mmCIF file of C-alpha atoms in Angstrom:
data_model
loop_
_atom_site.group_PDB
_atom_site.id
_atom_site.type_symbol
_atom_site.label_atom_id
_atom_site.label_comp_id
_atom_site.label_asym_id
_atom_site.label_seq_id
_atom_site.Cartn_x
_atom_site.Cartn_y
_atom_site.Cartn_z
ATOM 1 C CA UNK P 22 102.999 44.241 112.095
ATOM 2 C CA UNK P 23 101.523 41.405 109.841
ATOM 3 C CA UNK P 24 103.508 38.461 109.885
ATOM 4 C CA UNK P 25 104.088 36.525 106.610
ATOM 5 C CA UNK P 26 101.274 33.903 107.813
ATOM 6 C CA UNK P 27 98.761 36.530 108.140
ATOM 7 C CA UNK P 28 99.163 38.064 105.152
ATOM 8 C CA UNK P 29 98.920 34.958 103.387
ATOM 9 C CA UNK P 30 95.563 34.335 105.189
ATOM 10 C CA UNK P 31 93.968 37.736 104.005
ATOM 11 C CA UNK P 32 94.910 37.185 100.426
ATOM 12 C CA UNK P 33 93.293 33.991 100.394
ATOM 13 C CA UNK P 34 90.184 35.675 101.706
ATOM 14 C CA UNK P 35 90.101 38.119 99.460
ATOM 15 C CA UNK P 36 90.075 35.769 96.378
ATOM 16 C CA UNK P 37 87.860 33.429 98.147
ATOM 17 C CA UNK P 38 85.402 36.697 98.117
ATOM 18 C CA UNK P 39 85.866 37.938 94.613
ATOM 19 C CA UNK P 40 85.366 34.501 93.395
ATOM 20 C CA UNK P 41 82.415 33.582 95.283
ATOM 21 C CA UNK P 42 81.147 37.503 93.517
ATOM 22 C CA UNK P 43 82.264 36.099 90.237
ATOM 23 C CA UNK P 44 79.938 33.046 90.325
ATOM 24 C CA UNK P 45 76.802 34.450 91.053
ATOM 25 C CA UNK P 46 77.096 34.195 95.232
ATOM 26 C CA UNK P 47 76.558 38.203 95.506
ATOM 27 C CA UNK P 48 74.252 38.787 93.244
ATOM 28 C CA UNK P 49 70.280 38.662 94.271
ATOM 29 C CA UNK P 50 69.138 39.119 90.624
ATOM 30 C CA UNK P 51 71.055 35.893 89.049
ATOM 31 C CA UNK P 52 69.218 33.495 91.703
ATOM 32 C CA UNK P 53 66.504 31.110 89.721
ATOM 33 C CA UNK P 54 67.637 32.611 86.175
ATOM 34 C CA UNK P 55 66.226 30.214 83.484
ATOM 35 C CA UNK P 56 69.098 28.608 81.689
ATOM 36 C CA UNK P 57 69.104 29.850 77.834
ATOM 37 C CA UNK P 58 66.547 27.502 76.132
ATOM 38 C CA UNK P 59 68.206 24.875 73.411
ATOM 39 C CA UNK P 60 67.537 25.695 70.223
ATOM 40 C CA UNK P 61 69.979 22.794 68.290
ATOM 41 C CA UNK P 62 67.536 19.448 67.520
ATOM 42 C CA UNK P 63 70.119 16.973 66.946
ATOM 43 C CA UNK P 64 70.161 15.487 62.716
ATOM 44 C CA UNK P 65 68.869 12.476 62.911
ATOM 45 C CA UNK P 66 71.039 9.242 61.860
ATOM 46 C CA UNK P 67 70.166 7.535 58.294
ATOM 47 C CA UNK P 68 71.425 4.454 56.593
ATOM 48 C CA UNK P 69 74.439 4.564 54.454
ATOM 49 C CA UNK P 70 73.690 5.054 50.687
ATOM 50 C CA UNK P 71 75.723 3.392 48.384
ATOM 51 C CA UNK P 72 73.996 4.307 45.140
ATOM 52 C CA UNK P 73 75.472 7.563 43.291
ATOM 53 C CA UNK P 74 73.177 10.972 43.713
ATOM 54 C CA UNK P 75 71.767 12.596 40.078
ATOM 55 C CA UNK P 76 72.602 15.633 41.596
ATOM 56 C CA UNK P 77 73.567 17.251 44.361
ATOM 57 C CA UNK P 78 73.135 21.013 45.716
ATOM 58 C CA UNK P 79 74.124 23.303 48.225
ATOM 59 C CA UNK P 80 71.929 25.019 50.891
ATOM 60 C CA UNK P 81 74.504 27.422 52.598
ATOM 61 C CA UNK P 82 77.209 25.061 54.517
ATOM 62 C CA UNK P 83 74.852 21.953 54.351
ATOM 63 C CA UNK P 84 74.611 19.684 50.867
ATOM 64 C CA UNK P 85 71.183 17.931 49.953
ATOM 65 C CA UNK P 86 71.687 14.804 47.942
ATOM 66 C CA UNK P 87 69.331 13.906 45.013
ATOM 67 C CA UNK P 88 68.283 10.351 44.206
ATOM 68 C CA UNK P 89 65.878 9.760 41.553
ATOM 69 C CA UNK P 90 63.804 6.407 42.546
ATOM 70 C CA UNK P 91 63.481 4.259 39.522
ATOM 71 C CA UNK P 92 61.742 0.989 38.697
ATOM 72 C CA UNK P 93 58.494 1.763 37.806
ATOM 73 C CA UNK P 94 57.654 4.181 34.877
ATOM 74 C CA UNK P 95 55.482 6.665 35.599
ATOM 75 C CA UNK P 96 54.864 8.801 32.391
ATOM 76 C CA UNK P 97 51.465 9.763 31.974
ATOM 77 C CA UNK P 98 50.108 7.673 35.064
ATOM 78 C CA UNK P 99 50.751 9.872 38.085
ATOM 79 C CA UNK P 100 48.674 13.291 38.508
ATOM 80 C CA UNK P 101 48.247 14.401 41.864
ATOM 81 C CA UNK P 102 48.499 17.402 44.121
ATOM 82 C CA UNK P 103 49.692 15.539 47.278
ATOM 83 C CA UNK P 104 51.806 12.536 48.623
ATOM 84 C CA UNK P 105 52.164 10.231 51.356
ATOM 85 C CA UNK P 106 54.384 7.516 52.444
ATOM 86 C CA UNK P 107 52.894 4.890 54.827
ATOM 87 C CA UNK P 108 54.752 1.602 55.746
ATOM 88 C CA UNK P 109 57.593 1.348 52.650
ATOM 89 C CA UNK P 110 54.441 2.552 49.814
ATOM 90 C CA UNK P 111 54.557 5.909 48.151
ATOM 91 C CA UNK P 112 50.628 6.752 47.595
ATOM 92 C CA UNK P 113 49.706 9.561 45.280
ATOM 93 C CA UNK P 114 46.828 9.663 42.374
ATOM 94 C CA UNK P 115 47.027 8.218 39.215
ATOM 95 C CA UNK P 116 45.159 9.887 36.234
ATOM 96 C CA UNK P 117 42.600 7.785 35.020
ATOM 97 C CA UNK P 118 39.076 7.915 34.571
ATOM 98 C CA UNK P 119 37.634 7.329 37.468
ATOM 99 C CA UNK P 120 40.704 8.788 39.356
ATOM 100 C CA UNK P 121 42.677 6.391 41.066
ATOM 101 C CA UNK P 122 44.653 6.236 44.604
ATOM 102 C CA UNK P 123 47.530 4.090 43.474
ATOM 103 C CA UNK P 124 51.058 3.246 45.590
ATOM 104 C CA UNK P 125 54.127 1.957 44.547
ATOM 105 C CA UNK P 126 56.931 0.083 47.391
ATOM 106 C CA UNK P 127 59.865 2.327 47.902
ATOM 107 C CA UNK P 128 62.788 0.894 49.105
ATOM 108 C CA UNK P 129 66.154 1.859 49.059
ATOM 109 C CA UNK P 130 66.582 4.482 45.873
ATOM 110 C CA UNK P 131 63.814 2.301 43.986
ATOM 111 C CA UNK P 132 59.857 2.028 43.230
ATOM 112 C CA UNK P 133 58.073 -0.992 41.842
ATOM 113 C CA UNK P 134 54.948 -2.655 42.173
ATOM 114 C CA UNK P 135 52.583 0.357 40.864
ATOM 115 C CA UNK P 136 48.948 -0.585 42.241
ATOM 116 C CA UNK P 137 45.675 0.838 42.282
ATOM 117 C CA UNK P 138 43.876 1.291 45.617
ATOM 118 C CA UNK P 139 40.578 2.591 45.112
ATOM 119 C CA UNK P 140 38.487 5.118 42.904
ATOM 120 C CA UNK P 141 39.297 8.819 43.906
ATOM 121 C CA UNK P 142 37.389 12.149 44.283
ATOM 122 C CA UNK P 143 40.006 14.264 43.358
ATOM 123 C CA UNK P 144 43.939 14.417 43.431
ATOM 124 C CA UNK P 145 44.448 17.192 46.471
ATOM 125 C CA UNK P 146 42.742 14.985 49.321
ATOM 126 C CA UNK P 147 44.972 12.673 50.800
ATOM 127 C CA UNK P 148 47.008 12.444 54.299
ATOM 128 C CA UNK P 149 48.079 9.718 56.689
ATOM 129 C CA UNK P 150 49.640 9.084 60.116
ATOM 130 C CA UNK P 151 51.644 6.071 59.596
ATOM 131 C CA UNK P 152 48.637 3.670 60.304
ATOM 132 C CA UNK P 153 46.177 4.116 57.795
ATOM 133 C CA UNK P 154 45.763 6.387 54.711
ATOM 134 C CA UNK P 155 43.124 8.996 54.494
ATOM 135 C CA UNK P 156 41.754 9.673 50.714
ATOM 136 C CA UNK P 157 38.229 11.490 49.362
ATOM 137 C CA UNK P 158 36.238 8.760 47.991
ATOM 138 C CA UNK P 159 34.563 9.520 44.302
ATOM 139 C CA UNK P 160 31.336 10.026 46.461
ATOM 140 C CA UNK P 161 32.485 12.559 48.972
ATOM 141 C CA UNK P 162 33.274 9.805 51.892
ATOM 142 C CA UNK P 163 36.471 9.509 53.970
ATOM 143 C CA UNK P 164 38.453 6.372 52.245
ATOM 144 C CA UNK P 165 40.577 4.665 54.958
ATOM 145 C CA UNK P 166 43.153 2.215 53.955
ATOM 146 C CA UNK P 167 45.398 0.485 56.022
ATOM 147 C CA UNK P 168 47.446 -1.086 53.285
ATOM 148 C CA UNK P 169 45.103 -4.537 53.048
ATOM 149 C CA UNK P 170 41.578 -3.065 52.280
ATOM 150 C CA UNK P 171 39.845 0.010 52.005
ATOM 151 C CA UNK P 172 36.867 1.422 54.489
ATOM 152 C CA UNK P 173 34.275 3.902 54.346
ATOM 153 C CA UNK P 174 33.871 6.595 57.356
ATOM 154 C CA UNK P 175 32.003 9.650 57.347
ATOM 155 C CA UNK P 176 31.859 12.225 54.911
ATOM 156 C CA UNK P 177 35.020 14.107 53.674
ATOM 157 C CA UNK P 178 35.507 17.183 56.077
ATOM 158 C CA UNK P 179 38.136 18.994 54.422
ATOM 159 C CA UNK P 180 42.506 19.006 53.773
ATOM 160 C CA UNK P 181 43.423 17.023 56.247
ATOM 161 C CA UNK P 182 47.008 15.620 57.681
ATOM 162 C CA UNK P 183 48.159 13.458 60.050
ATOM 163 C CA UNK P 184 50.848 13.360 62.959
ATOM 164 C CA UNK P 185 52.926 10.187 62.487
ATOM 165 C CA UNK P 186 52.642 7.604 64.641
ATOM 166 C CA UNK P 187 49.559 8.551 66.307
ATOM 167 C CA UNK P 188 46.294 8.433 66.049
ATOM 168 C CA UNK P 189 45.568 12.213 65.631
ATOM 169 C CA UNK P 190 44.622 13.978 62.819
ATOM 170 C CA UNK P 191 43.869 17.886 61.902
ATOM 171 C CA UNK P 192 41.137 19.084 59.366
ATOM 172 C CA UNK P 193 41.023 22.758 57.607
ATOM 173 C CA UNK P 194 36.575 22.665 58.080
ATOM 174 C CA UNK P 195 36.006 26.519 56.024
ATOM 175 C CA UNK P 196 38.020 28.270 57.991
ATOM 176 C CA UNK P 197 38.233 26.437 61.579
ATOM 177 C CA UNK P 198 41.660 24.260 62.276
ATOM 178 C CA UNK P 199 40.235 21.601 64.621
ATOM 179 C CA UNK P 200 41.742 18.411 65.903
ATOM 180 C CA UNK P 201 40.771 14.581 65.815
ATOM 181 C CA UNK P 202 41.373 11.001 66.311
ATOM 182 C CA UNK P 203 40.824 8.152 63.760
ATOM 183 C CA UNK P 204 38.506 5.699 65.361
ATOM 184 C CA UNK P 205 36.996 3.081 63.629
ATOM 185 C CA UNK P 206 37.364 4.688 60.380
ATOM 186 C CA UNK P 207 35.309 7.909 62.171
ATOM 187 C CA UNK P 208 36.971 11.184 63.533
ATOM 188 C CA UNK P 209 36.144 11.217 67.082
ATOM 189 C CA UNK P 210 36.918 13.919 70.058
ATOM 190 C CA UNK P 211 36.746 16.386 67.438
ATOM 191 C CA UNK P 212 37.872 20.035 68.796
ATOM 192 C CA UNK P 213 38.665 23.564 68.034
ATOM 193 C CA UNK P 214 42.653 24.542 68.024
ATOM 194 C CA UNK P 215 41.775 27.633 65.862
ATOM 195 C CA UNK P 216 37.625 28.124 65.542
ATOM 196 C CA UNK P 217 38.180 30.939 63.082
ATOM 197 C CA UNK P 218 41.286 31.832 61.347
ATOM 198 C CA UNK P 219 39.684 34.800 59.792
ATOM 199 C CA UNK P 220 39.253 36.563 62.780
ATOM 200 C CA UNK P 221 43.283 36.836 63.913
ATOM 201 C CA UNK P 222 44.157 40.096 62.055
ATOM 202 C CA UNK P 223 46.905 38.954 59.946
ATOM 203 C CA UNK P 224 44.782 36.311 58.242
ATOM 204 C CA UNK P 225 41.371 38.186 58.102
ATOM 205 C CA UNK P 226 42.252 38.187 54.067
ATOM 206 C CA UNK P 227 43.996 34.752 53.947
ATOM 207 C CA UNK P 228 43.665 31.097 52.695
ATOM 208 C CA UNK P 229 45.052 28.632 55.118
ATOM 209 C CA UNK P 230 45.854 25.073 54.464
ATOM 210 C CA UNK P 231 47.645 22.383 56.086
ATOM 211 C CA UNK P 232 50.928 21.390 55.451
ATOM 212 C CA UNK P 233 52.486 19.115 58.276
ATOM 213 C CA UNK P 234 51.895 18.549 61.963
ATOM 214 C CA UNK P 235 54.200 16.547 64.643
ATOM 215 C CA UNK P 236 53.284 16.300 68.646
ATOM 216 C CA UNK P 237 54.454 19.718 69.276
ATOM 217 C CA UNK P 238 53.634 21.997 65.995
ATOM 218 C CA UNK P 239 51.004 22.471 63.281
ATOM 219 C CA UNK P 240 51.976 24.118 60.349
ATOM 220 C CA UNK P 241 49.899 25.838 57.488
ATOM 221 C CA UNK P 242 50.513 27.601 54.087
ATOM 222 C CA UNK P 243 48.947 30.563 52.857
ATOM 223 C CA UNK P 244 49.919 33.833 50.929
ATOM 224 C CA UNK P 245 50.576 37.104 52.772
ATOM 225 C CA UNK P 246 50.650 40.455 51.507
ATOM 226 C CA UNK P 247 53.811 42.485 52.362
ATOM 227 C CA UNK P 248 54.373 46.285 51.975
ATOM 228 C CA UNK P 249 56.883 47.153 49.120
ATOM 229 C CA UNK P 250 56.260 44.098 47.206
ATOM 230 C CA UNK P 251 53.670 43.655 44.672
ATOM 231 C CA UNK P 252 52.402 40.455 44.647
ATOM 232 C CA UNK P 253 51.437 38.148 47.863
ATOM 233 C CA UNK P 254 54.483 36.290 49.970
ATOM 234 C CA UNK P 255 54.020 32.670 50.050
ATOM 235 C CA UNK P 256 54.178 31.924 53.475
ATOM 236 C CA UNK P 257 54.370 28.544 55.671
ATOM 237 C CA UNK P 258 52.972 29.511 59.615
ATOM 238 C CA UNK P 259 54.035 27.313 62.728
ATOM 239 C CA UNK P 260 51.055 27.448 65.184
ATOM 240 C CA UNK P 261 51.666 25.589 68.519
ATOM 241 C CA UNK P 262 48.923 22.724 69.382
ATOM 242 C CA UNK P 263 46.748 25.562 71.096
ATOM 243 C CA UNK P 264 46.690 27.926 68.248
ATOM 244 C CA UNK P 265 49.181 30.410 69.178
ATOM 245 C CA UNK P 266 51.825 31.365 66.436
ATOM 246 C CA UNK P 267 55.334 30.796 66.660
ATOM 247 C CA UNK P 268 57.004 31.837 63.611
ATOM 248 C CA UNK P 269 56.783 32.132 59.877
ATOM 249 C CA UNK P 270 59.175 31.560 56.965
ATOM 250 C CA UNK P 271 59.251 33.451 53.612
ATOM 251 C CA UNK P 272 58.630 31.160 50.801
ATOM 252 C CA UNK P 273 60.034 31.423 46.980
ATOM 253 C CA UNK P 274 58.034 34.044 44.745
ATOM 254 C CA UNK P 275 58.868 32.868 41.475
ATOM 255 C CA UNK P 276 56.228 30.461 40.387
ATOM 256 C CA UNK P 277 55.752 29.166 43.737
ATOM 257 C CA UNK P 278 54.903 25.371 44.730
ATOM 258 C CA UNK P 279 55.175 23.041 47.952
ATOM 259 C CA UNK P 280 56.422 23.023 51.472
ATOM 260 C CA UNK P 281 58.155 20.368 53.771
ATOM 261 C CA UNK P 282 59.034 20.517 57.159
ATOM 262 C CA UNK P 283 61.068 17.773 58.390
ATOM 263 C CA UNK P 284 62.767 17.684 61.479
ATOM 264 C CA UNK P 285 65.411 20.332 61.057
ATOM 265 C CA UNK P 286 64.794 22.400 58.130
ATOM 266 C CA UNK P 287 61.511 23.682 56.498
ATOM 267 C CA UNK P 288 62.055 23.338 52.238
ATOM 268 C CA UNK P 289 59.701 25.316 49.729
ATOM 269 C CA UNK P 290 59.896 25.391 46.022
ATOM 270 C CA UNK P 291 59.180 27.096 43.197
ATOM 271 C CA UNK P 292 58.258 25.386 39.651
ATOM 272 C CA UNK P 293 61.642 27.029 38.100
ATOM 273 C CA UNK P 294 63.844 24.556 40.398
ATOM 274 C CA UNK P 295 63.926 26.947 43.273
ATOM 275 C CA UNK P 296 64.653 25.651 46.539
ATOM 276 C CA UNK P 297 64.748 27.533 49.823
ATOM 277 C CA UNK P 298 65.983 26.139 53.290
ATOM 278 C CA UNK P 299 65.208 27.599 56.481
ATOM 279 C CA UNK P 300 66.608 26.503 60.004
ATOM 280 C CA UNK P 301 63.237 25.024 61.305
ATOM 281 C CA UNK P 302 63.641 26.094 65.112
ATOM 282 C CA UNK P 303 64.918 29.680 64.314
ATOM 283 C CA UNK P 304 63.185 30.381 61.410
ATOM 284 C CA UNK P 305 66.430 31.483 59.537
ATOM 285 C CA UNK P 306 66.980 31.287 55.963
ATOM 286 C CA UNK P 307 69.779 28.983 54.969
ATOM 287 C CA UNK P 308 70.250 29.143 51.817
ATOM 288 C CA UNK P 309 68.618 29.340 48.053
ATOM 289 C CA UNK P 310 69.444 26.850 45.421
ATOM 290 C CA UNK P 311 68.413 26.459 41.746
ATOM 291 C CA UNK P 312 68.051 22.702 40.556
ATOM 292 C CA UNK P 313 67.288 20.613 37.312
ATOM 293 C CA UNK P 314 64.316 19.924 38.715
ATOM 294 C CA UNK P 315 60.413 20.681 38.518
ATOM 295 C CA UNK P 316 59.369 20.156 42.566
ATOM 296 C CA UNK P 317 55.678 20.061 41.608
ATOM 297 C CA UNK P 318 54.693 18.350 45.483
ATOM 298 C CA UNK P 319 56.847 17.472 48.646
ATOM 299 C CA UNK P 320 56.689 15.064 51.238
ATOM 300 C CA UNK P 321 58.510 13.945 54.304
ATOM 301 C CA UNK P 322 59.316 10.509 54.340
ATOM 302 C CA UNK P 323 61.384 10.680 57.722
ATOM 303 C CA UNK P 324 63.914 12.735 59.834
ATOM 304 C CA UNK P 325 65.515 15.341 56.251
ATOM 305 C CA UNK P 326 64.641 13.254 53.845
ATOM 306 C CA UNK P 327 61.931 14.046 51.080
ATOM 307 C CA UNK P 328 60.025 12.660 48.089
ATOM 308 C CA UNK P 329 59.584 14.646 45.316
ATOM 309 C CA UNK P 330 56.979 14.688 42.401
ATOM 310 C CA UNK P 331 58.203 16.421 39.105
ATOM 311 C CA UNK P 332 55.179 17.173 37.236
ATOM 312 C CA UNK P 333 57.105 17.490 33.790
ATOM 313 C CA UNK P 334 59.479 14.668 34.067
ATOM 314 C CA UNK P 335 56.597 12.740 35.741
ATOM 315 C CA UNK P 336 59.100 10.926 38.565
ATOM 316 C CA UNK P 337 59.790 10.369 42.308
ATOM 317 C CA UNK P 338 62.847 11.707 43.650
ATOM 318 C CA UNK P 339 64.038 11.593 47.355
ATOM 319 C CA UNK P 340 66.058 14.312 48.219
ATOM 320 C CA UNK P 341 68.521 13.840 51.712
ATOM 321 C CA UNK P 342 68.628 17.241 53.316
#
């Protein structure tokens, strides 16, 4: 007979067993599993705003806040197709004859101090990485300004951005994506991360152009063509720093105008006020939104937030995502 002591014993065995199964102990094929990779980048922190949003909107369960910068007025002065912020300046092109590279100081939810840099080749070249501005000069040269004075490099290779707060830079040469470092007002180590875009089969027929770049990703904008629907899908493509694709978000088709990617969320536009959000790790859509706004060019200033050009109202906005 089993005493009360033993039995006791055996039952504690047993469950010792099972439980041991339970966590993994018996089982050959859940030794080394990878844990599930992270996916959440935590929202960065920003300073408290105390002046009131011109608007607001929704982007699913998330609200972006609108603040229109004011302090300098910009009617019939700014014209560009890009923007940059570098050390508290907004820098964009002002429409004069010759064009001009002209900045204004942000801070807080104002502008002032409009000045003109430097004579400009066009008002689509411009990029910087938090040290020094990159421009096309009126006579095809890199411009390099580092907020004091301009310099001359080499000749203008093609749309160019930066990564910010290095000293790396990528250029869009024809149809190669290739990689560089700003030295002495010169691109040096200069390398292939795609040699030939038009040999991958899903861009044979594309235009790629550079949108944004950080120490992990490159991204770049193009139009794709998509069966069922008539005309070409704006498209923004995240390529790692070797080339290799990683995802690609759907853009607005209405009139469609610029992308941002900031450090959780990738924004496009479309001239109409259309805004679309995506989740920027999982590619998902978050939400579309339809503002009193014309979002002619975007930028990212830092962590969500964005400056915005309307073209028809002719101001800077900075939108909090």
């Amino acid at each position: 007979m089993l005493t009360r002591k033993k039995v006791l014993a055996i039952s504690l065995a047993v469950f010792a067993a099972l439980n041991f199964t339970a966590c993994g102990g018996g089982d050959k094929k859940a030794e080394g599993k990878p844990a599930a990779p992270k996916t959440t980048v935590a929202v960065p922190a920003r300073p408290a705003v105390s002046t009131t949003p011109s608007m607001s909107f929704k982007f699913g369960e998330k609200e972006a806040k609108v603040y229109e910068l004011k302090g300098v007025d910009l009617t019939k002065k700014i014209r560009t197709g890009r923007l940059a912020v570098m050390n508290g300046a907004a820098y964009f092109f002002v429409d004069m004859k010759p064009m001009q590279l002209g900045k204004v100081s942000l801070k807080n939810e104002s502008i002032s101090d409009l000045t003109l840099v430097s004579d400009s080749g066009g008002i689509d070249y411009l990029a910087t990485n938090g040290k020094a501005v990159l421009f096309r000069t009126g006579d095809g040269k890199m411009g390099v300004y580092d907020g004091k004075k301009v310099a001359k490099g080499d000749k203008w290779l093609g749309e160019t951005i930066g990564v910010a707060g290095s000293d790396e830079f990528y250029v869009m040469q024809g149809t190669a994506l290739k990689a560089a470092t700003l030295e002495n007002n010169t691109f040096k180590n200069i390398r292939n991360v795609i040699p030939d875009y038009k040999k991958i089969p899903a861009f044979d027929k594309a235009i790629l152009k550079p949108v944004y770049a950080d120490s992990n990703e490159i991204y770049l904008r193009t139009f794709l063509r998509k069966e069922g629907v008539k005309d070409a899908v704006p498209t923004l493509v995240a390529f790692d720093k070797q080339g290799k694709e990683l995802r690609r978000y759907e853009g607005v088709q209405k009139l469609p105008r610029g992308w941002a990617v900031t450090t959780n969320y990738v924004i496009h536009t479309g001239s109409m006020g259309d805004f679309r959000v995506f989740d920027r790790t999982t590619g998902k859509k978050l939400g579309d939104a339809n503002v009193g706004l014309r979002p002619f060019v975007l930028y990212t200033i830092t962590g969500n937030d964005v400056l915005l050009y309307d073209d028809r109202a002719d101001k800077l906005y900075r939108i909090d995502f």
